[in-house]
mmCIF file of C-alpha atoms in Angstrom:
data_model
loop_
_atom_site.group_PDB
_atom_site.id
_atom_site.type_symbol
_atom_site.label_atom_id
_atom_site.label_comp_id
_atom_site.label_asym_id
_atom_site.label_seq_id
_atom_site.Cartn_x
_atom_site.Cartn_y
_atom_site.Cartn_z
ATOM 1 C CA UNK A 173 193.547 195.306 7.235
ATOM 2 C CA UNK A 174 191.751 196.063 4.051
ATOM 3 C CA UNK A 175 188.855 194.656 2.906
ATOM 4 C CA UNK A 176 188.318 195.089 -0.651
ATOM 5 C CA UNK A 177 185.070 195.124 -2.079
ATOM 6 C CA UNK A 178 185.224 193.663 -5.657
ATOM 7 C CA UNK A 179 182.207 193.452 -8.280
ATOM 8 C CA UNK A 180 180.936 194.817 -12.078
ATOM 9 C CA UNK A 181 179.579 198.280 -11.767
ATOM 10 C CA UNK A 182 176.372 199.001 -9.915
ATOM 11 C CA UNK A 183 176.652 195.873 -7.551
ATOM 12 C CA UNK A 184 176.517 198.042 -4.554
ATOM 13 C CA UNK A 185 180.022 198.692 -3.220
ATOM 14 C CA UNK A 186 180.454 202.068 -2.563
ATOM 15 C CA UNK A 187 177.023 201.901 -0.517
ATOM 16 C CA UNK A 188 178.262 198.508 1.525
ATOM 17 C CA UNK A 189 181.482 199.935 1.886
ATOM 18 C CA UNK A 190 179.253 202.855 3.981
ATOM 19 C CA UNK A 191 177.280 200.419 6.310
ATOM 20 C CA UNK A 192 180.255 198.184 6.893
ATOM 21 C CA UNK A 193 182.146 201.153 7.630
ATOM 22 C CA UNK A 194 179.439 202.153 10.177
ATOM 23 C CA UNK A 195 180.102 198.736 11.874
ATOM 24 C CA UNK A 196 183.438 197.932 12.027
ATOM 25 C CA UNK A 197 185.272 200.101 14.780
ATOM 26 C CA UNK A 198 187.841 202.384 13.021
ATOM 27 C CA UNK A 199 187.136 201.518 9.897
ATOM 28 C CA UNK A 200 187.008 203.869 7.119
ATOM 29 C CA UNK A 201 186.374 204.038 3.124
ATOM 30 C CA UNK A 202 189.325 204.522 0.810
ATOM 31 C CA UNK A 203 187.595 205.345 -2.656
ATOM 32 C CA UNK A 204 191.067 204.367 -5.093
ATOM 33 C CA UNK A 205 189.019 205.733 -8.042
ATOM 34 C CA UNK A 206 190.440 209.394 -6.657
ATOM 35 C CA UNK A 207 194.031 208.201 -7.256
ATOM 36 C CA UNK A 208 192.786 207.218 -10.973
ATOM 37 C CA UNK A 209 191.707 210.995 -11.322
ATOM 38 C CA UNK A 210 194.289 212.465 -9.549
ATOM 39 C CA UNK A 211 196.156 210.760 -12.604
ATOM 40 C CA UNK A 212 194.518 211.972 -14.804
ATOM 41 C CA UNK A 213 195.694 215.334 -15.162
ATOM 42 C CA UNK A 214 199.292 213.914 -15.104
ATOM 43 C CA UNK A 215 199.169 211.360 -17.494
ATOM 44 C CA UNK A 216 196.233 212.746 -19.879
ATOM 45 C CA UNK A 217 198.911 212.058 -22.832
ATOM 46 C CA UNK A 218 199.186 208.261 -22.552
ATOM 47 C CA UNK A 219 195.605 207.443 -23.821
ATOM 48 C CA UNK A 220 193.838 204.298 -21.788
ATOM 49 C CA UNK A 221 190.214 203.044 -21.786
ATOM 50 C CA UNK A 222 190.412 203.030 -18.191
ATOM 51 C CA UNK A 223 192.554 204.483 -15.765
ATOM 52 C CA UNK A 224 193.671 200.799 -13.995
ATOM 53 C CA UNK A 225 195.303 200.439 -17.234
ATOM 54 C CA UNK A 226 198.157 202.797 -15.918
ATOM 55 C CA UNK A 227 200.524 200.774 -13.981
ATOM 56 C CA UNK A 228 201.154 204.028 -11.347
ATOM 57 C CA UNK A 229 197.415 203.727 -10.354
ATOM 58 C CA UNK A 230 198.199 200.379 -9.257
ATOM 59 C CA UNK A 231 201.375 200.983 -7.880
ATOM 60 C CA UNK A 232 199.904 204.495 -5.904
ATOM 61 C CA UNK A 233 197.017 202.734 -4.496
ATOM 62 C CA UNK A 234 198.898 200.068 -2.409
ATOM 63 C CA UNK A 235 201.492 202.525 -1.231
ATOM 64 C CA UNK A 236 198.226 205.188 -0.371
ATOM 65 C CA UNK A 237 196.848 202.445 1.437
ATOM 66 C CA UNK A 238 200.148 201.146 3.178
ATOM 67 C CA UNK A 239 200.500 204.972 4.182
ATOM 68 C CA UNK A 240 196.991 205.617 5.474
ATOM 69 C CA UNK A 241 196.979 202.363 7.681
ATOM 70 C CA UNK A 242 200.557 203.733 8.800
ATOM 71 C CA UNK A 243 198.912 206.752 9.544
ATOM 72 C CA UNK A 244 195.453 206.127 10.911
ATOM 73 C CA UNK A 245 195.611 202.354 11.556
ATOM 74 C CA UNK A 246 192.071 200.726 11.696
ATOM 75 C CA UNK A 247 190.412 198.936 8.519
ATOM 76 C CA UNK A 248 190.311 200.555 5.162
ATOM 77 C CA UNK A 249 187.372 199.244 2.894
ATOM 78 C CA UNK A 250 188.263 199.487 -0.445
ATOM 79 C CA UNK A 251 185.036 199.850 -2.995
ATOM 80 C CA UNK A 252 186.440 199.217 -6.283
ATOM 81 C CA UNK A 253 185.835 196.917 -9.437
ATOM 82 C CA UNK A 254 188.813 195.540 -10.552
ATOM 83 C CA UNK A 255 188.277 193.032 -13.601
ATOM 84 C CA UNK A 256 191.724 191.861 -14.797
ATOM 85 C CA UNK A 257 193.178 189.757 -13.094
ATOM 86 C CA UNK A 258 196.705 190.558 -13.727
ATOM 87 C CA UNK A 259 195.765 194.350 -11.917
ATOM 88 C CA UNK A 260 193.959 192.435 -9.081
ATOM 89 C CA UNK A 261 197.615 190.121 -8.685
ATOM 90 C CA UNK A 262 199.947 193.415 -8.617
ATOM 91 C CA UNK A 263 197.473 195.354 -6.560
ATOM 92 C CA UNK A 264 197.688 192.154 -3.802
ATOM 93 C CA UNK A 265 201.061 191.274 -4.560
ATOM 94 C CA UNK A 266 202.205 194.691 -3.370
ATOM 95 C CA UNK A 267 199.708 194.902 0.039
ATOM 96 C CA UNK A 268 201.095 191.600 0.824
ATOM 97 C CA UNK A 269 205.045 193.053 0.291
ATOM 98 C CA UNK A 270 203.770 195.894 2.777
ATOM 99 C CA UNK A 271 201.829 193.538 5.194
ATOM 100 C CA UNK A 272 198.855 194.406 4.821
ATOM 101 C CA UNK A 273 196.167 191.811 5.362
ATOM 102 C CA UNK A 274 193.443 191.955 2.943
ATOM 103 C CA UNK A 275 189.848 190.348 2.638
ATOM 104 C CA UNK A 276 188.681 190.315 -1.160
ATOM 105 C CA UNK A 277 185.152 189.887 -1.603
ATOM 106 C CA UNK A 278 183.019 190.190 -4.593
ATOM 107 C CA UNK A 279 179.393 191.819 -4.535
ATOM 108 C CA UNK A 280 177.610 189.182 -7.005
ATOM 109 C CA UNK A 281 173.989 189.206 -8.191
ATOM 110 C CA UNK A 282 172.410 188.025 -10.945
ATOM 111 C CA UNK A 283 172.561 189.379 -14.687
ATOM 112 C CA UNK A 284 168.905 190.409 -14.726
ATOM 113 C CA UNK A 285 168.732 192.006 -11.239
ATOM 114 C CA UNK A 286 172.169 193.742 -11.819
ATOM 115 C CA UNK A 287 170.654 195.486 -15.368
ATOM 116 C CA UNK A 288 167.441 196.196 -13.394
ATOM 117 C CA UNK A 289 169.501 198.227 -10.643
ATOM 118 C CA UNK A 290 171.743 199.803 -13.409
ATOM 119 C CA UNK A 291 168.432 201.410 -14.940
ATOM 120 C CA UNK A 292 167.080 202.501 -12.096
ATOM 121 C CA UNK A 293 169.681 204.000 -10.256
ATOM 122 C CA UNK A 294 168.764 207.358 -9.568
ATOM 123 C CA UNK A 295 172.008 208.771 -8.527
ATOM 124 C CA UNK A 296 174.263 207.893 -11.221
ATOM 125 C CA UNK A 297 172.241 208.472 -13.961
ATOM 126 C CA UNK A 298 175.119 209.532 -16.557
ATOM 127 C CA UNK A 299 177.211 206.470 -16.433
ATOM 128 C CA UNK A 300 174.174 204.207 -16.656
ATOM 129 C CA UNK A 301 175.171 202.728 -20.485
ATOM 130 C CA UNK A 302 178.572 202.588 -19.273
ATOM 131 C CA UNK A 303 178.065 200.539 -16.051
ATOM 132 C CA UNK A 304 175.409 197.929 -17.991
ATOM 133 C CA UNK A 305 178.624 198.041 -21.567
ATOM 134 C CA UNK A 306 180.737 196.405 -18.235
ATOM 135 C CA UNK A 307 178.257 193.573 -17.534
ATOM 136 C CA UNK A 308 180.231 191.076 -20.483
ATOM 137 C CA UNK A 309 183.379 191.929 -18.910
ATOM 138 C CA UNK A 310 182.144 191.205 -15.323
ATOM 139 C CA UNK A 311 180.792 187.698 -16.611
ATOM 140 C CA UNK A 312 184.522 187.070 -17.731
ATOM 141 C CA UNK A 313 186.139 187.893 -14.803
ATOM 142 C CA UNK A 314 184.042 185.707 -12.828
ATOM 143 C CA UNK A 315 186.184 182.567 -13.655
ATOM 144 C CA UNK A 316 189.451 184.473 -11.804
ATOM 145 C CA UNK A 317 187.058 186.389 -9.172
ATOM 146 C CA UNK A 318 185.623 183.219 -7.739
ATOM 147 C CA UNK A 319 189.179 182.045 -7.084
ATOM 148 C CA UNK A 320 190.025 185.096 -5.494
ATOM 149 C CA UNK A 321 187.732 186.006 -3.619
ATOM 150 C CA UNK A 322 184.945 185.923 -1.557
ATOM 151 C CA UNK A 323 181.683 185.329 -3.412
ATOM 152 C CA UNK A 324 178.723 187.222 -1.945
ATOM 153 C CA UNK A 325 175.450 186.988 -3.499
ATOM 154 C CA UNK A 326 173.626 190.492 -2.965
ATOM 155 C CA UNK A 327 170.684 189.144 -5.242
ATOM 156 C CA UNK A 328 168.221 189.262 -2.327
ATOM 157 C CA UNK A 329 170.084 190.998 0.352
ATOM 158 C CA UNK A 330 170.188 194.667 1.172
ATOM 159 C CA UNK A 331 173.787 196.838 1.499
ATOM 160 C CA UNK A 332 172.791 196.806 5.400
ATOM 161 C CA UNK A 333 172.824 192.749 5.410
ATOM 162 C CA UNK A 334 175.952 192.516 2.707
ATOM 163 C CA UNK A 335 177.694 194.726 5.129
ATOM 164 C CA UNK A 336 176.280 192.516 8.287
ATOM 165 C CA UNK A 337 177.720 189.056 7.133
ATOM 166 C CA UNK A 338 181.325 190.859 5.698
ATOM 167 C CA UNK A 339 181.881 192.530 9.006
ATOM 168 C CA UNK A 340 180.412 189.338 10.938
ATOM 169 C CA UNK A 341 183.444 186.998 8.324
ATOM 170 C CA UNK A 342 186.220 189.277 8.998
ATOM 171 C CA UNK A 343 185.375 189.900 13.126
ATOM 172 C CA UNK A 344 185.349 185.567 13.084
#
């Protein structure tokens, strides 16, 4: 299975996708955003804004999923914003083709409290304008996202309670 943490930058994923990890049994984190630099080097002649914008990183991370959960078995929780919806289609599309059961949810909060975490995150302090220039795009997305997926609103909870009621939906 993977369960795919969705969400604009800064909601929180990569530290739910630790706690959850911590509570599901042979579960373990599958950042995709190395396959995007392990690109990089490769494909640094076809310019992108963003590495999702290559169709091999889309391609790569369902068949380096299919063949870690070949591999390892268990749950692989995937932290990673994906905002088009086309990407999100392929990306499912193809772990659907390889059987792979997945659980989409999407780490919401509101506009305010997401800027206010942005600016006083102490750990990624170099991305910071970055993550907040995503925020518009997020907003967009969250037509296609609520269709998608499942909608968790992290306004008020802590990553140890986000990561409590995914592991308690996908253990049901």
């Amino acid at each position: 299975m993977i369960i795919w943490l969705n969400g604009t930058f800064g909601a929180g994923k990569t530290t739910t996708s630790k706690e959850l990890t911590a509570l599901l049994p042979e579960a373990r984190v599958f950042d995709s955003e190395t396959v995007g630099y392990m690109l990089r080097h490769v494909l640094n002649s076809v310019p992108v804004k963003d590495f999702q914008d290559w169709p091999p990183w889309r391609g790569l991370v369902v068949e380096t999923a299919s063949q870690v959960l070949d591999f390892v078995g268990g749950v692989l929780v995937i932290p990673q914003t994906v905002l088009v919806e086309q990407y999100w289609r392929e990306i499912h599309a193809g772990l659907t083709k390889a059987d792979i059961p997945v659980r989409h949810f999407v780490l919401h909060t509101d506009p305010d409290t997401l800027v206010q975490r942005i600016e006083s995150d102490t750990v990624e302090t170099g991305s910071r304008q970055w993550r907040l220039d995503h925020v518009p795009r997020y907003q967009d997305a969250l037509t296609w996202l609520r269709r998608e997926a499942e909608v968790i609103d992290t306004t008020h909870l802590a990553p140890t309670e986000i990561a409590q009621t995914i592991a308690a939906s996908v253990s049901s």
